mmCIF file of C-alpha atoms and ligand atoms in Angstrom:
data_model
loop_
_atom_site.group_PDB
_atom_site.id
_atom_site.type_symbol
_atom_site.label_atom_id
_atom_site.label_comp_id
_atom_site.label_asym_id
_atom_site.label_seq_id
_atom_site.Cartn_x
_atom_site.Cartn_y
_atom_site.Cartn_z
ATOM 1 C CA MET A 704 -1.681 13.032 -24.672
ATOM 2 C CA THR A 705 0.977 13.848 -22.486
ATOM 3 C CA LYS A 706 1.462 12.021 -19.041
ATOM 4 C CA LYS A 707 0.101 14.492 -17.421
ATOM 5 C CA GLU A 708 -2.742 14.490 -19.031
ATOM 6 C CA LYS A 709 -3.505 10.625 -19.362
ATOM 7 C CA ALA A 710 -3.049 10.599 -15.240
ATOM 8 C CA SER A 711 -5.895 13.113 -14.841
ATOM 9 C CA TYR A 712 -8.360 11.674 -17.273
ATOM 10 C CA VAL A 713 -7.430 8.041 -15.472
ATOM 11 C CA ILE A 714 -8.890 9.563 -11.898
ATOM 12 C CA LYS A 715 -11.409 11.057 -13.411
ATOM 13 C CA GLU A 716 -13.070 7.977 -15.058
ATOM 14 C CA LEU A 717 -12.061 5.554 -12.308
ATOM 15 C CA LEU A 718 -13.643 8.010 -9.645
ATOM 16 C CA LYS A 719 -16.944 7.465 -11.620
ATOM 17 C CA ILE A 720 -16.532 3.703 -10.994
ATOM 18 C CA TYR A 721 -14.913 4.027 -7.033
ATOM 19 C CA PRO A 722 -15.692 7.452 -5.828
ATOM 20 C CA GLN A 723 -14.221 6.826 -2.361
ATOM 21 C CA PRO A 724 -11.426 4.708 -2.734
ATOM 22 C CA SER A 725 -9.360 4.577 0.682
ATOM 23 C CA CYS A 726 -6.904 2.170 2.304
ATOM 24 C CA THR A 727 -8.427 -1.611 2.471
ATOM 25 C CA LEU A 728 -6.515 -2.430 5.765
ATOM 26 C CA ASN A 729 -8.433 -2.186 9.101
ATOM 27 C CA TYR A 730 -7.097 -0.508 11.913
ATOM 28 C CA ASN A 731 -7.872 1.592 14.757
ATOM 29 C CA LYS A 732 -4.572 2.697 15.951
ATOM 30 C CA PRO A 733 -1.851 4.479 14.190
ATOM 31 C CA TYR A 734 0.882 1.680 14.844
ATOM 32 C CA GLU A 735 -1.686 -0.735 13.909
ATOM 33 C CA LEU A 736 -1.982 0.245 9.919
ATOM 34 C CA LEU A 737 1.926 0.243 10.523
ATOM 35 C CA ILE A 738 2.031 -3.310 11.651
ATOM 36 C CA ALA A 739 -1.190 -3.877 9.069
ATOM 37 C CA THR A 740 1.270 -2.864 6.077
ATOM 38 C CA ILE A 741 4.665 -4.559 7.853
ATOM 39 C CA LEU A 742 2.135 -8.146 7.480
ATOM 40 C CA ALA A 743 0.721 -6.824 4.050
ATOM 41 C CA ALA A 744 4.190 -7.139 2.195
ATOM 42 C CA GLN A 745 3.987 -10.264 -0.258
ATOM 43 C CA SER A 746 0.288 -10.656 0.551
ATOM 44 C CA THR A 747 -2.865 -9.381 0.379
ATOM 45 C CA ASP A 748 -5.150 -6.684 2.649
ATOM 46 C CA GLU A 749 -7.807 -9.334 2.864
ATOM 47 C CA ARG A 750 -5.860 -11.916 4.237
ATOM 48 C CA VAL A 751 -4.106 -9.654 6.709
ATOM 49 C CA ASN A 752 -7.552 -8.326 7.563
ATOM 50 C CA LYS A 753 -8.659 -11.830 8.302
ATOM 51 C CA ILE A 754 -5.798 -12.120 11.189
ATOM 52 C CA THR A 755 -5.529 -8.684 12.569
ATOM 53 C CA ALA A 756 -8.769 -8.422 14.509
ATOM 54 C CA GLU A 757 -7.616 -11.241 16.963
ATOM 55 C CA LEU A 758 -4.024 -9.913 16.627
ATOM 56 C CA PHE A 759 -4.947 -6.393 17.846
ATOM 57 C CA LYS A 760 -7.001 -7.991 20.479
ATOM 58 C CA LYS A 761 -4.230 -10.351 21.853
ATOM 59 C CA TYR A 762 -1.965 -7.680 21.949
ATOM 60 C CA PRO A 763 -3.823 -4.216 22.788
ATOM 61 C CA THR A 764 -1.027 -2.243 23.055
ATOM 62 C CA LEU A 765 2.621 -1.482 21.042
ATOM 63 C CA GLU A 766 4.128 -2.515 24.462
ATOM 64 C CA SER A 767 2.652 -6.036 24.092
ATOM 65 C CA PHE A 768 3.435 -6.168 21.106
ATOM 66 C CA ALA A 769 7.491 -5.020 21.854
ATOM 67 C CA GLU A 770 7.029 -7.771 25.052
ATOM 68 C CA ALA A 771 5.574 -10.514 22.909
ATOM 69 C CA ASN A 772 7.220 -14.581 22.849
ATOM 70 C CA ILE A 773 8.280 -14.441 19.119
ATOM 71 C CA SER A 774 7.313 -17.981 18.298
ATOM 72 C CA GLU A 775 3.649 -17.156 19.624
ATOM 73 C CA LEU A 776 3.667 -14.019 17.645
ATOM 74 C CA GLU A 777 4.795 -16.278 14.423
ATOM 75 C CA ASN A 778 2.189 -18.564 14.899
ATOM 76 C CA ASP A 779 -0.249 -15.590 15.434
ATOM 77 C CA ILE A 780 0.476 -13.949 12.012
ATOM 78 C CA LYS A 781 1.788 -17.218 10.008
ATOM 79 C CA PRO A 782 -1.362 -17.156 7.424
ATOM 80 C CA VAL A 783 0.449 -13.904 5.959
ATOM 81 C CA GLY A 784 3.229 -15.647 5.016
ATOM 82 C CA PHE A 785 7.052 -14.598 5.642
ATOM 83 C CA TYR A 786 5.932 -14.916 9.495
ATOM 84 C CA LYS A 787 9.244 -15.210 10.835
ATOM 85 C CA ASN A 788 10.811 -12.031 9.456
ATOM 86 C CA LYS A 789 7.322 -9.723 9.851
ATOM 87 C CA ALA A 790 7.059 -11.488 13.515
ATOM 88 C CA LYS A 791 11.113 -10.018 14.119
ATOM 89 C CA SER A 792 10.359 -6.847 12.367
ATOM 90 C CA ILE A 793 6.889 -5.931 14.443
ATOM 91 C CA LYS A 794 8.671 -7.060 17.920
ATOM 92 C CA GLU A 795 11.574 -4.893 16.802
ATOM 93 C CA THR A 796 9.625 -1.761 15.613
ATOM 94 C CA ALA A 797 7.006 -1.983 18.505
ATOM 95 C CA ARG A 798 9.904 -2.086 20.667
ATOM 96 C CA ILE A 799 11.328 1.182 19.061
ATOM 97 C CA LEU A 800 8.247 2.953 18.887
ATOM 98 C CA VAL A 801 7.821 2.116 22.802
ATOM 99 C CA GLU A 802 11.250 3.352 23.515
ATOM 100 C CA LYS A 803 12.625 6.077 21.371
ATOM 101 C CA TYR A 804 9.141 7.615 20.160
ATOM 102 C CA ASN A 805 7.398 6.939 23.132
ATOM 103 C CA GLY A 806 4.578 4.993 21.274
ATOM 104 C CA THR A 807 3.899 7.480 19.062
ATOM 105 C CA LEU A 808 4.716 6.832 15.073
ATOM 106 C CA PRO A 809 7.772 8.848 13.501
ATOM 107 C CA THR A 810 6.168 12.231 11.415
ATOM 108 C CA THR A 811 8.715 11.855 8.232
ATOM 109 C CA ILE A 812 9.062 9.285 5.421
ATOM 110 C CA GLU A 813 13.127 9.329 6.716
ATOM 111 C CA GLU A 814 12.457 8.575 9.946
ATOM 112 C CA LEU A 815 9.542 5.738 9.114
ATOM 113 C CA VAL A 816 11.783 4.034 6.531
ATOM 114 C CA LYS A 817 14.594 3.770 9.657
ATOM 115 C CA LEU A 818 12.334 1.342 11.065
ATOM 116 C CA LYS A 819 12.538 -2.436 11.103
ATOM 117 C CA GLY A 820 9.897 -3.939 8.129
ATOM 118 C CA VAL A 821 9.208 -0.579 6.508
ATOM 119 C CA GLY A 822 10.193 0.322 3.240
ATOM 120 C CA ARG A 823 9.290 3.454 1.339
ATOM 121 C CA LYS A 824 5.787 2.124 0.425
ATOM 122 C CA THR A 825 4.242 1.407 4.127
ATOM 123 C CA ALA A 826 5.901 5.021 5.299
ATOM 124 C CA ASN A 827 3.780 6.475 2.396
ATOM 125 C CA VAL A 828 0.747 4.236 3.486
ATOM 126 C CA ILE A 829 1.441 6.073 6.785
ATOM 127 C CA MET A 830 2.427 9.491 5.624
ATOM 128 C CA ALA A 831 -1.413 9.445 3.718
ATOM 129 C CA ASN A 832 -3.214 7.471 6.240
ATOM 130 C CA ILE A 833 -2.374 9.031 9.510
ATOM 131 C CA TYR A 834 -1.223 12.214 8.527
ATOM 132 C CA GLY A 835 -2.952 13.328 5.590
ATOM 133 C CA ILE A 836 -0.480 14.228 3.372
ATOM 134 C CA PRO A 837 -1.205 12.789 -0.035
ATOM 135 C CA SER A 838 1.469 10.429 -1.349
ATOM 136 C CA ILE A 839 2.105 7.765 -4.123
ATOM 137 C CA ILE A 840 1.865 4.834 -2.866
ATOM 138 C CA VAL A 841 3.194 2.191 -4.977
ATOM 139 C CA ASP A 842 2.128 -1.741 -4.081
ATOM 140 C CA THR A 843 2.217 -4.630 -6.725
ATOM 141 C CA HIS A 844 -1.546 -2.872 -8.016
ATOM 142 C CA CYS A 845 0.142 0.866 -8.530
ATOM 143 C CA LYS A 846 3.376 -0.640 -9.974
ATOM 144 C CA ARG A 847 1.226 -2.889 -12.921
ATOM 145 C CA LEU A 848 -1.474 -0.453 -13.829
ATOM 146 C CA SER A 849 0.839 2.522 -14.041
ATOM 147 C CA ASN A 850 2.984 0.602 -16.775
ATOM 148 C CA ARG A 851 0.208 -0.976 -18.206
ATOM 149 C CA LEU A 852 -1.228 2.438 -19.059
ATOM 150 C CA GLY A 853 1.864 3.712 -19.858
ATOM 151 C CA LEU A 854 2.469 6.380 -17.114
ATOM 152 C CA VAL A 855 5.616 4.647 -16.351
ATOM 153 C CA ASN A 856 8.294 2.054 -17.774
ATOM 154 C CA SER A 857 10.022 0.532 -14.799
ATOM 155 C CA LYS A 858 10.172 -2.187 -12.031
ATOM 156 C CA ASP A 859 11.706 -0.498 -9.309
ATOM 157 C CA ALA A 860 8.896 0.890 -6.712
ATOM 158 C CA THR A 861 10.786 3.993 -6.083
ATOM 159 C CA LYS A 862 11.666 4.867 -9.258
ATOM 160 C CA ILE A 863 7.934 4.549 -10.288
ATOM 161 C CA GLU A 864 7.345 6.551 -7.149
ATOM 162 C CA PHE A 865 9.418 9.719 -8.163
ATOM 163 C CA GLU A 866 7.790 9.130 -11.958
ATOM 164 C CA LEU A 867 4.168 9.104 -10.671
ATOM 165 C CA LYS A 868 5.295 12.512 -8.424
ATOM 166 C CA LYS A 869 5.752 14.053 -11.711
ATOM 167 C CA ILE A 870 2.858 13.314 -13.679
ATOM 168 C CA VAL A 871 -0.143 13.138 -11.063
ATOM 169 C CA GLU A 872 -1.384 16.095 -9.014
ATOM 170 C CA PRO A 873 0.234 16.662 -5.947
ATOM 171 C CA GLN A 874 -2.713 16.703 -3.704
ATOM 172 C CA LEU A 875 -4.396 13.799 -6.009
ATOM 173 C CA TYR A 876 -0.966 11.545 -5.245
ATOM 174 C CA THR A 877 -3.331 8.960 -2.419
ATOM 175 C CA ILE A 878 -6.320 8.935 -4.238
ATOM 176 C CA PHE A 879 -4.474 7.896 -7.488
ATOM 177 C CA SER A 880 -2.762 5.103 -5.179
ATOM 178 C CA ASN A 881 -5.445 3.899 -4.022
ATOM 179 C CA LEU A 882 -7.371 4.101 -7.109
ATOM 180 C CA MET A 883 -4.751 1.895 -8.270
ATOM 181 C CA VAL A 884 -5.703 -0.378 -5.870
ATOM 182 C CA TYR A 885 -9.170 -0.515 -6.695
ATOM 183 C CA HIS A 886 -9.222 -0.761 -10.289
ATOM 184 C CA GLY A 887 -6.196 -3.566 -9.950
ATOM 185 C CA ARG A 888 -8.368 -5.746 -7.902
ATOM 186 C CA ALA A 889 -11.697 -5.690 -10.136
ATOM 187 C CA VAL A 890 -10.655 -4.701 -13.076
ATOM 188 C CA CYS A 891 -6.726 -4.909 -14.074
ATOM 189 C CA LYS A 892 -5.385 -8.004 -12.659
ATOM 190 C CA ALA A 893 -2.335 -9.457 -13.120
ATOM 191 C CA ILE A 894 -3.509 -12.324 -15.042
ATOM 192 C CA LYS A 895 -5.726 -11.860 -17.484
ATOM 193 C CA PRO A 896 -7.231 -8.428 -16.953
ATOM 194 C CA LYS A 897 -10.697 -7.769 -17.921
ATOM 195 C CA CYS A 898 -9.789 -5.046 -20.623
ATOM 196 C CA GLU A 899 -13.008 -5.107 -22.604
ATOM 197 C CA VAL A 900 -14.953 -3.775 -20.022
ATOM 198 C CA CYS A 901 -12.168 -1.383 -18.766
ATOM 199 C CA THR A 902 -13.288 1.925 -18.597
ATOM 200 C CA ILE A 903 -9.592 3.675 -19.266
ATOM 201 C CA LYS A 904 -9.032 1.486 -22.313
ATOM 202 C CA ASP A 905 -8.751 3.930 -24.446
ATOM 203 C CA VAL A 906 -5.740 5.808 -23.295
ATOM 204 C CA CYS A 907 -3.868 2.371 -22.157
ATOM 205 C CA GLU A 908 -0.811 1.077 -23.808
ATOM 206 C CA TYR A 909 -1.230 -2.055 -22.943
ATOM 207 C CA PHE A 910 -4.640 -2.654 -24.577
ATOM 208 C CA LYS A 911 -3.357 -0.470 -27.152
ATOM 209 C CA ALA A 912 -1.041 -3.041 -28.128
ATOM 210 C CA ARG A 913 -2.876 -6.304 -28.062
ATOM 211 C CA LYS A 914 -5.503 -4.964 -30.258
HETATM 212 S S1 SF4 B 115 -7.009 -1.780 -20.795
HETATM 213 FE FE1 SF4 B 115 -6.656 -3.714 -19.605
HETATM 214 S S2 SF4 B 115 -4.310 -3.336 -18.985
HETATM 215 FE FE2 SF4 B 115 -5.444 -1.698 -19.677
HETATM 216 S S3 SF4 B 115 -5.660 -0.646 -17.665
HETATM 217 FE FE3 SF4 B 115 -7.644 -1.580 -18.815
HETATM 218 S S4 SF4 B 115 -7.372 -3.418 -17.583
HETATM 219 FE FE4 SF4 B 115 -5.952 -2.859 -17.390
#
């Protein structure tokens, strides 16, 4: 089985369990997804969703984030961790979006990654979910599963993204990424993956090596 065939098989099998995999961060406006994704770095979507409902109520516009009192913003986002850096990034990014982009989001990865606190993962989340462009989103789950399955052999997120782009059907990039998140959370956990109940174990290198 080639890597391309394996990726197709994995997508087909996982769609049977997770028929509609989607972004698990809550948001109503495009910039809210950007802020939620900045907050999600080194944290979990669950933890982020717990604070964003209140956060987006308290700061209802990009301008209000741009003008936020930094200590107060730090305090508001404390539960997600790395709050000092994240508060700085959010305030600065909001200011640039207001001043340079008239309150909208940039439309290319190249421009998105120039924003503070925005790496390729966040940029791809925006491309996929706001602009509907199929994108490979390499988060911790995608990184772990792609390696365990033997689709890639790298710890470097950018390398993984470009490797996966050669293997996964382009129109399925976002679906594949979201499936990695769903399966990573439910079955292929970082510690103690539930291989015995995993429906893709027959094509998994990690499972084969364990036997
Ligand atoms: S067999 Fe185990 S390691 Fe492989 S994908 Fe399934 S849960 Fe993860």
